[in-house]
PDB file of C-alpha atoms in Angstrom:
ATOM      1  CA  MET A 180     -25.684  32.747  -7.301  1.00  0.00           C
ATOM      2  CA  ALA A 181     -22.624  32.399  -9.487  1.00  0.00           C
ATOM      3  CA  ASP A 182     -22.410  29.205 -11.526  1.00  0.00           C
ATOM      4  CA  ASN A 183     -19.218  28.031  -9.777  1.00  0.00           C
ATOM      5  CA  GLU A 184     -20.962  28.384  -6.351  1.00  0.00           C
ATOM      6  CA  GLU A 185     -23.794  26.038  -7.284  1.00  0.00           C
ATOM      7  CA  LYS A 186     -22.000  23.215  -5.491  1.00  0.00           C
ATOM      8  CA  ILE A 187     -22.161  21.778  -1.994  1.00  0.00           C
ATOM      9  CA  GLY A 188     -19.876  19.305  -0.286  1.00  0.00           C
ATOM     10  CA  VAL A 189     -20.883  16.299   1.810  1.00  0.00           C
ATOM     11  CA  ILE A 190     -18.329  14.674   4.184  1.00  0.00           C
ATOM     12  CA  ILE A 191     -18.564  11.608   6.386  1.00  0.00           C
ATOM     13  CA  GLU A 192     -17.741  12.507   9.965  1.00  0.00           C
ATOM     14  CA  ASN A 193     -17.274   9.025  11.416  1.00  0.00           C
ATOM     15  CA  LEU A 194     -15.232   7.015   8.922  1.00  0.00           C
ATOM     16  CA  GLU A 195     -14.968   4.042  11.207  1.00  0.00           C
ATOM     17  CA  GLU A 196     -18.635   3.223  10.455  1.00  0.00           C
ATOM     18  CA  ILE A 197     -18.234   2.762   6.690  1.00  0.00           C
ATOM     19  CA  LEU A 198     -17.028  -0.158   4.539  1.00  0.00           C
ATOM     20  CA  THR A 199     -16.538   1.882   1.320  1.00  0.00           C
ATOM     21  CA  ARG A 200     -13.623   4.164   0.503  1.00  0.00           C
ATOM     22  CA  GLY A 201     -15.466   7.425  -0.261  1.00  0.00           C
ATOM     23  CA  LYS A 202     -14.993  10.111   2.384  1.00  0.00           C
ATOM     24  CA  ALA A 203     -16.575  13.114   0.712  1.00  0.00           C
ATOM     25  CA  TYR A 204     -18.387  14.241  -2.415  1.00  0.00           C
ATOM     26  CA  ILE A 205     -19.160  17.483  -4.176  1.00  0.00           C
ATOM     27  CA  PHE A 206     -22.680  17.842  -5.641  1.00  0.00           C
ATOM     28  CA  ASP A 207     -23.348  20.412  -8.311  1.00  0.00           C
ATOM     29  CA  LYS A 208     -26.792  21.652  -9.471  1.00  0.00           C
ATOM     30  CA  GLU A 209     -27.379  18.368 -11.305  1.00  0.00           C
ATOM     31  CA  GLY A 210     -27.760  16.735  -7.872  1.00  0.00           C
ATOM     32  CA  GLY A 211     -27.478  12.986  -7.480  1.00  0.00           C
ATOM     33  CA  PHE A 212     -27.961  10.021  -5.147  1.00  0.00           C
ATOM     34  CA  ILE A 213     -26.245   8.790  -1.986  1.00  0.00           C
ATOM     35  CA  GLY A 214     -26.483   5.063  -1.606  1.00  0.00           C
ATOM     36  CA  SER A 215     -24.648   1.764  -1.696  1.00  0.00           C
ATOM     37  CA  ASP A 216     -24.993   1.199  -5.482  1.00  0.00           C
ATOM     38  CA  PHE A 217     -21.782   2.013  -7.407  1.00  0.00           C
ATOM     39  CA  GLN A 218     -23.840   4.064  -9.856  1.00  0.00           C
ATOM     40  CA  CYS A 219     -24.804   6.550  -7.119  1.00  0.00           C
ATOM     41  CA  SER A 220     -22.977   9.905  -7.149  1.00  0.00           C
ATOM     42  CA  PHE A 221     -21.686   9.157  -3.579  1.00  0.00           C
ATOM     43  CA  CYS A 222     -21.374   5.444  -2.951  1.00  0.00           C
ATOM     44  CA  VAL A 223     -21.385   4.592   0.708  1.00  0.00           C
ATOM     45  CA  GLN A 224     -22.081   1.456   2.726  1.00  0.00           C
ATOM     46  CA  ASP A 225     -22.113   1.136   6.483  1.00  0.00           C
ATOM     47  CA  ARG A 226     -20.841  -1.768   8.605  1.00  0.00           C
ATOM     48  CA  GLU A 227     -24.381  -3.055   9.107  1.00  0.00           C
ATOM     49  CA  ASN A 228     -25.315  -2.872   5.388  1.00  0.00           C
ATOM     50  CA  LYS A 229     -28.308  -0.670   6.122  1.00  0.00           C
ATOM     51  CA  ILE A 230     -27.657   1.869   3.367  1.00  0.00           C
ATOM     52  CA  GLN A 231     -30.027   1.088   0.494  1.00  0.00           C
ATOM     53  CA  SER A 232     -28.823   1.060  -3.144  1.00  0.00           C
ATOM     54  CA  LYS A 233     -30.412   4.541  -3.640  1.00  0.00           C
ATOM     55  CA  HIS A 234     -30.946   5.916  -0.136  1.00  0.00           C
ATOM     56  CA  LEU A 235     -31.377   9.636  -0.636  1.00  0.00           C
ATOM     57  CA  ARG A 236     -31.425  12.262  -3.357  1.00  0.00           C
ATOM     58  CA  ILE A 237     -29.632  15.570  -3.338  1.00  0.00           C
ATOM     59  CA  GLY A 238     -31.424  18.048  -5.610  1.00  0.00           C
ATOM     60  CA  PHE A 239     -31.155  21.635  -6.663  1.00  0.00           C
ATOM     61  CA  GLU A 240     -34.338  23.667  -6.928  1.00  0.00           C
ATOM     62  CA  GLU A 241     -34.802  27.451  -7.375  1.00  0.00           C
ATOM     63  CA  GLY A 242     -31.259  28.251  -6.182  1.00  0.00           C
ATOM     64  CA  PHE A 243     -31.168  25.884  -3.163  1.00  0.00           C
ATOM     65  CA  PHE A 244     -29.852  22.374  -2.573  1.00  0.00           C
ATOM     66  CA  THR A 245     -32.360  19.902  -1.124  1.00  0.00           C
ATOM     67  CA  ILE A 246     -32.289  16.480   0.460  1.00  0.00           C
ATOM     68  CA  ALA A 247     -35.001  13.835   0.195  1.00  0.00           C
ATOM     69  CA  PRO A 248     -35.032  10.231   1.301  1.00  0.00           C
ATOM     70  CA  VAL A 249     -35.957   7.736  -1.450  1.00  0.00           C
ATOM     71  CA  GLU A 250     -39.196   6.011  -0.681  1.00  0.00           C
ATOM     72  CA  ASP A 251     -39.034   4.378   2.761  1.00  0.00           C
ATOM     73  CA  ALA A 252     -35.308   4.983   3.388  1.00  0.00           C
ATOM     74  CA  VAL A 253     -34.499   5.964   6.952  1.00  0.00           C
ATOM     75  CA  VAL A 254     -32.649   9.319   7.215  1.00  0.00           C
ATOM     76  CA  PHE A 255     -32.414  11.502  10.316  1.00  0.00           C
ATOM     77  CA  TYR A 256     -31.708  15.214   9.740  1.00  0.00           C
ATOM     78  CA  ASN A 257     -30.130  17.724  12.119  1.00  0.00           C
ATOM     79  CA  GLU A 258     -30.255  15.581  15.259  1.00  0.00           C
ATOM     80  CA  SER A 259     -34.057  14.947  14.898  1.00  0.00           C
ATOM     81  CA  PHE A 260     -35.427  11.840  16.577  1.00  0.00           C
ATOM     82  CA  SER A 261     -37.964  11.508  13.812  1.00  0.00           C
ATOM     83  CA  LYS A 262     -36.971  10.140  10.465  1.00  0.00           C
ATOM     84  CA  MET A 263     -37.442  12.264   7.354  1.00  0.00           C
ATOM     85  CA  GLN A 264     -40.543  11.537   5.292  1.00  0.00           C
ATOM     86  CA  GLY A 265     -39.714   9.874   1.976  1.00  0.00           C
ATOM     87  CA  GLY A 266     -40.188  11.912  -1.164  1.00  0.00           C
ATOM     88  CA  PHE A 267     -40.336  15.325   0.529  1.00  0.00           C
ATOM     89  CA  GLU A 268     -37.475  17.710  -0.094  1.00  0.00           C
ATOM     90  CA  THR A 269     -35.854  19.753   2.719  1.00  0.00           C
ATOM     91  CA  ILE A 270     -33.565  22.689   1.972  1.00  0.00           C
ATOM     92  CA  ILE A 271     -29.916  22.089   2.868  1.00  0.00           C
ATOM     93  CA  ASN A 272     -27.739  24.563   4.714  1.00  0.00           C
ATOM     94  CA  LYS A 273     -23.942  24.289   5.134  1.00  0.00           C
ATOM     95  CA  GLY A 274     -23.218  22.837   8.532  1.00  0.00           C
ATOM     96  CA  ASP A 275     -26.356  20.663   8.539  1.00  0.00           C
ATOM     97  CA  ILE A 276     -25.910  17.072   9.401  1.00  0.00           C
ATOM     98  CA  PHE A 277     -27.828  13.873   8.551  1.00  0.00           C
ATOM     99  CA  ARG A 278     -27.447  10.308   9.613  1.00  0.00           C
ATOM    100  CA  ILE A 279     -28.057   7.028   7.755  1.00  0.00           C
ATOM    101  CA  SER A 280     -27.714   4.052  10.077  1.00  0.00           C
ATOM    102  CA  ASN A 281     -24.707   4.914  12.243  1.00  0.00           C
ATOM    103  CA  VAL A 282     -22.994   7.060   9.563  1.00  0.00           C
ATOM    104  CA  GLN A 283     -23.052  10.803  10.157  1.00  0.00           C
ATOM    105  CA  PHE A 284     -22.682  13.141   7.208  1.00  0.00           C
ATOM    106  CA  ARG A 285     -22.233  16.920   7.231  1.00  0.00           C
ATOM    107  CA  PHE A 286     -22.832  19.508   4.459  1.00  0.00           C
ATOM    108  CA  VAL A 287     -19.833  21.812   3.936  1.00  0.00           C
ATOM    109  CA  ASP A 288     -18.617  24.410   1.525  1.00  0.00           C
ATOM    110  CA  TYR A 289     -17.376  22.503  -1.479  1.00  0.00           C
ATOM    111  CA  LYS A 290     -14.051  24.390  -1.309  1.00  0.00           C
ATOM    112  CA  GLU A 291     -13.309  22.552   1.939  1.00  0.00           C
ATOM    113  CA  ILE A 292     -13.113  19.253   0.038  1.00  0.00           C
ATOM    114  CA  ASN A 293      -9.797  18.884  -1.728  1.00  0.00           C
ATOM    115  CA  GLU A 294      -6.940  16.409  -1.946  1.00  0.00           C
ATOM    116  CA  GLU A 295      -5.430  17.711   1.271  1.00  0.00           C
ATOM    117  CA  PHE A 296      -8.711  17.025   3.144  1.00  0.00           C
ATOM    118  CA  LEU A 297      -8.839  13.491   1.841  1.00  0.00           C
ATOM    119  CA  ARG A 298      -5.170  12.875   2.742  1.00  0.00           C
ATOM    120  CA  ASN A 299      -5.665  14.212   6.257  1.00  0.00           C
ATOM    121  CA  LYS A 300      -8.643  11.885   6.806  1.00  0.00           C
ATOM    122  CA  GLU A 301      -6.495   9.009   5.687  1.00  0.00           C
ATOM    123  CA  LYS A 302      -3.830   9.936   8.282  1.00  0.00           C
ATOM    124  CA  LEU A 303      -6.549  10.040  10.964  1.00  0.00           C
ATOM    125  CA  ASP A 304      -7.636   6.547   9.919  1.00  0.00           C
ATOM    126  CA  ASP A 305      -4.031   5.305  10.316  1.00  0.00           C
ATOM    127  CA  ILE A 306      -3.886   6.742  13.855  1.00  0.00           C
ATOM    128  CA  GLU A 307      -6.935   4.692  14.871  1.00  0.00           C
ATOM    129  CA  LYS A 308      -5.225   1.525  13.649  1.00  0.00           C
ATOM    130  CA  CYS A 309      -2.347   2.081  16.123  1.00  0.00           C
ATOM    131  CA  ASP A 310      -3.719   0.422  19.207  1.00  0.00           C
ATOM    132  CA  GLU A 311      -0.451  -0.888  20.617  1.00  0.00           C
ATOM    133  CA  ILE A 312       2.219   1.050  22.369  1.00  0.00           C
ATOM    134  CA  ASN A 313       5.844  -0.042  22.155  1.00  0.00           C
ATOM    135  CA  GLU A 314       6.597   0.084  25.895  1.00  0.00           C
ATOM    136  CA  GLY A 315      10.290  -0.265  25.203  1.00  0.00           C
ATOM    137  CA  LEU A 316      10.351   3.257  24.002  1.00  0.00           C
ATOM    138  CA  LEU A 317       8.636   4.651  27.064  1.00  0.00           C
ATOM    139  CA  THR A 318      10.806   5.499  30.034  1.00  0.00           C
ATOM    140  CA  PRO A 319       9.775   7.450  33.150  1.00  0.00           C
ATOM    141  CA  ARG A 320      10.986  11.035  33.491  1.00  0.00           C
ATOM    142  CA  GLY A 321      14.133  11.397  35.550  1.00  0.00           C
ATOM    143  CA  LYS A 322      15.665   8.070  34.506  1.00  0.00           C
TER     144      LYS A 322
END
């Protein structure tokens, strides 16, 4: 594997469930943590404050990225109804999803995460805030 390909992206699919600003993160072979602590590589907190300070670890072992919950942290992987067992690593594949509380994350090719991606997500956030329609601008057809 080429050195510049030893990266994997993680995006949040349902931004309405988070309180923090981060939308995506690119992990390299050094790995890192996802959690609510600002010292985590990817700092995320959900609306119910259920994401622990260090919730899960992304690692890189023998050419593969891995995911492992920290201790008793609750993480559901790839639509499983059973939580992942803490401390045990599972190999990550692009397209895999995991859920912490109500926040759903997806692993993507790191090249998909760029400034344009982040700007487009912000535009989608703005659309959700528009819950009122100015009826003065709407007129029936034919009038």
